Coordinates of C-alpha atoms in Angstrom, one line a residue:
X1 CA -30.0 -135.9 -16.8
X2 CA -28.1 -134.6 -14.1
X3 CA -28.2 -131.0 -13.0
X4 CA -24.2 -130.6 -12.9
X5 CA -23.2 -126.9 -11.5
X6 CA -19.7 -125.9 -12.7
X7 CA -16.9 -126.1 -9.5
X8 CA -16.4 -122.8 -8.4
X9 CA -12.9 -124.0 -7.8
X10 CA -12.3 -124.2 -11.5
X11 CA -13.7 -120.6 -12.1
X12 CA -10.6 -119.2 -13.8
X13 CA -11.5 -121.9 -16.8
X14 CA -14.7 -120.0 -17.2
X15 CA -12.3 -116.7 -18.8
X16 CA -10.7 -118.6 -21.4
X17 CA -10.7 -116.8 -24.7
X18 CA -11.1 -120.1 -26.5
X19 CA -14.9 -120.7 -25.0
X20 CA -15.7 -118.2 -28.2
X21 CA -15.1 -121.5 -30.3
X22 CA -18.4 -122.8 -28.8
X23 CA -20.2 -119.9 -28.9
X24 CA -19.4 -116.5 -30.1
X25 CA -20.4 -113.0 -28.9
X26 CA -22.0 -112.5 -32.0
X27 CA -24.5 -115.0 -32.2
X28 CA -25.6 -114.3 -28.4
X29 CA -25.9 -110.9 -28.7
X30 CA -27.4 -110.6 -31.9
X31 CA -31.0 -111.8 -31.3
X32 CA -31.1 -109.3 -28.0
X33 CA -29.8 -106.4 -30.5
X34 CA -32.6 -107.3 -32.8
X35 CA -35.5 -107.3 -30.3
X36 CA -34.1 -103.9 -28.7
X37 CA -33.5 -105.8 -25.6
X38 CA -32.8 -103.4 -22.6
X39 CA -32.8 -105.4 -19.3
X40 CA -31.4 -109.1 -19.8
X41 CA -30.7 -111.8 -17.6
X42 CA -27.7 -113.8 -17.8
X43 CA -29.0 -117.1 -16.1
X44 CA -25.6 -118.8 -14.8
X45 CA -23.3 -115.8 -15.4
X46 CA -20.4 -117.7 -13.8
X47 CA -17.4 -114.9 -13.7
X48 CA -19.3 -112.9 -16.3
X49 CA -17.2 -113.9 -19.2
X50 CA -20.2 -113.7 -21.9
X51 CA -22.3 -111.3 -19.5
X52 CA -19.5 -108.7 -20.3
X53 CA -20.4 -109.2 -24.2
X54 CA -23.9 -108.4 -23.5
X55 CA -23.4 -105.7 -21.0
X56 CA -22.0 -103.9 -24.0
X57 CA -24.9 -104.0 -26.0
X58 CA -27.6 -103.6 -23.8
X59 CA -29.0 -101.2 -20.8
X60 CA -28.9 -103.3 -17.9
X61 CA -27.6 -106.9 -17.2
X62 CA -28.6 -109.2 -14.2
X63 CA -25.8 -111.7 -13.6
X64 CA -27.7 -114.4 -12.2
X65 CA -25.7 -117.5 -10.4
X66 CA -26.8 -119.4 -7.9
X67 CA -22.9 -119.4 -6.5
X68 CA -22.1 -116.4 -4.6
X69 CA -18.1 -117.5 -5.5
X70 CA -18.8 -116.7 -9.0
X71 CA -20.0 -113.2 -8.0
X72 CA -17.0 -112.8 -6.1
X73 CA -14.6 -113.8 -8.8
X74 CA -16.6 -111.5 -11.1
X75 CA -16.1 -108.7 -8.9
X76 CA -12.7 -109.2 -8.7
X77 CA -12.1 -109.3 -12.0
X78 CA -14.1 -105.9 -12.3
X79 CA -18.1 -105.7 -13.0
X80 CA -19.3 -103.5 -15.9
X81 CA -21.2 -100.8 -14.2
X82 CA -24.5 -101.5 -16.0
X83 CA -24.0 -105.1 -14.6
X84 CA -26.3 -106.1 -11.3
X85 CA -25.4 -109.2 -9.4
X86 CA -27.4 -111.3 -8.4
X87 CA -27.8 -114.9 -6.1
X88 CA -30.4 -117.0 -6.9
X89 CA -31.8 -120.1 -8.6
X90 CA -33.5 -120.0 -11.9
X91 CA -36.7 -121.6 -10.5
X92 CA -37.2 -118.8 -8.2
X93 CA -36.3 -115.5 -9.9
X94 CA -36.2 -112.3 -8.0
X95 CA -37.8 -110.5 -11.3
X96 CA -41.4 -108.4 -11.5
X97 CA -43.7 -110.2 -14.1
X98 CA -42.4 -109.3 -17.5
X99 CA -39.5 -107.1 -15.7
X100 CA -36.9 -108.5 -18.3
X101 CA -36.9 -107.6 -22.4
X102 CA -34.7 -110.7 -22.7
X103 CA -32.6 -113.8 -20.8
X104 CA -29.5 -115.8 -22.4
X105 CA -27.8 -119.0 -21.2
X106 CA -24.5 -119.9 -22.3
X107 CA -23.7 -123.5 -21.3
X108 CA -25.7 -123.6 -18.1
X109 CA -29.1 -124.7 -19.6
X110 CA -28.1 -128.4 -18.1
X111 CA -27.7 -127.1 -14.7
X112 CA -31.0 -125.8 -14.5
X113 CA -33.0 -127.3 -17.2
X114 CA -36.4 -128.0 -15.5
X115 CA -40.5 -127.2 -16.1
X116 CA -40.2 -124.8 -13.2
X117 CA -37.1 -123.0 -14.3
X118 CA -38.6 -122.5 -17.9
X119 CA -41.6 -121.3 -16.2
X120 CA -39.9 -118.6 -14.4
X121 CA -38.5 -117.8 -17.3
X122 CA -41.4 -117.2 -19.3
X123 CA -42.8 -115.1 -16.2
X124 CA -40.0 -112.8 -16.1
X125 CA -39.4 -112.4 -19.7
X126 CA -42.2 -109.8 -21.1
X127 CA -44.3 -111.4 -23.8
X128 CA -42.5 -110.6 -27.2
X129 CA -39.1 -110.6 -25.3
X130 CA -36.2 -112.7 -26.5
X131 CA -34.5 -116.1 -24.6
X132 CA -31.2 -117.2 -26.2
X133 CA -29.9 -120.4 -25.0
X134 CA -26.4 -122.4 -25.9
X135 CA -25.5 -125.3 -24.2
X136 CA -23.4 -128.4 -24.3
X137 CA -25.3 -131.0 -27.0
X138 CA -26.6 -134.1 -25.6
X139 CA -25.0 -136.0 -28.9
X140 CA -21.2 -134.5 -28.3
X141 CA -18.5 -136.6 -27.3
X142 CA -18.2 -135.6 -24.1
X143 CA -14.3 -134.0 -24.3
X144 CA -15.3 -130.9 -23.7
X145 CA -18.0 -129.9 -21.0
X146 CA -19.9 -131.8 -18.7
X147 CA -20.7 -135.5 -19.2
X148 CA -23.0 -136.4 -22.3
X149 CA -25.1 -137.9 -19.4
X150 CA -26.2 -134.4 -18.1
X151 CA -26.8 -132.7 -21.2
X152 CA -29.2 -132.0 -23.2
X153 CA -30.3 -132.3 -27.3
X154 CA -31.7 -128.8 -28.9
X155 CA -34.7 -130.9 -29.4
X156 CA -35.1 -131.0 -25.7
X157 CA -34.8 -127.3 -25.4
X158 CA -37.4 -126.7 -27.9
X159 CA -39.8 -129.1 -26.6
X160 CA -39.5 -127.3 -22.9
X161 CA -39.8 -123.8 -24.3
X162 CA -42.8 -124.6 -26.9
X163 CA -44.5 -126.1 -23.9
X164 CA -44.4 -123.0 -21.7
X165 CA -45.6 -121.0 -24.3
X166 CA -42.4 -119.4 -26.5
X167 CA -42.0 -119.5 -30.2
X168 CA -38.7 -121.2 -31.3
X169 CA -37.1 -118.7 -33.7
X170 CA -34.0 -120.8 -34.6
X171 CA -32.5 -123.9 -33.4
X172 CA -29.2 -125.6 -34.3
X173 CA -27.4 -128.3 -33.3
X174 CA -23.5 -127.9 -33.9
X175 CA -20.2 -130.0 -32.9
X176 CA -20.4 -130.1 -29.3
X177 CA -23.4 -127.6 -28.8
X178 CA -26.6 -126.5 -29.8
X179 CA -28.4 -122.8 -30.2
X180 CA -32.1 -121.9 -29.0
X181 CA -33.4 -118.6 -29.9
X182 CA -37.2 -118.1 -28.3
X183 CA -39.7 -115.4 -28.1
X184 CA -41.8 -115.3 -24.9
X185 CA -45.5 -115.7 -24.8

């Protein structure tokens, strides 16, 4: 599996409303609301398309992205007052142990999926906190998103999360995408 990072020169594609076809705001934010999450990190926030949806329902969102160019685009668009942009990779997050109530990842799991990244998420999300992950499915046809050989199956994400001590609450494979919701150890 590769670790494909979205081309920042194509950032305008991240703002297309058609992205809701693959994951809706409701299914992303719902588990956070159920868990009373107030402090959340959006891992691979890009231009903030989904970060804005999360920000409308929680107290603070850290928009985490490894590419400063994505943060520049987000600032140009305008960031909500409760969004703080953080330049970091997922393997080395600048948060204290248990600082976050939750984390979300939309179409970026394939960019950071590693044991080190999952362990880091487990470190920064408080016990009982929620992790919501949607990404391109490894068994998709590859017409949208990254090449199929750079994707993971839902079962891969479930196994990685469980190996780090997470309790998987739900996992589903859909057309081209998968969704996994888990509780932190």
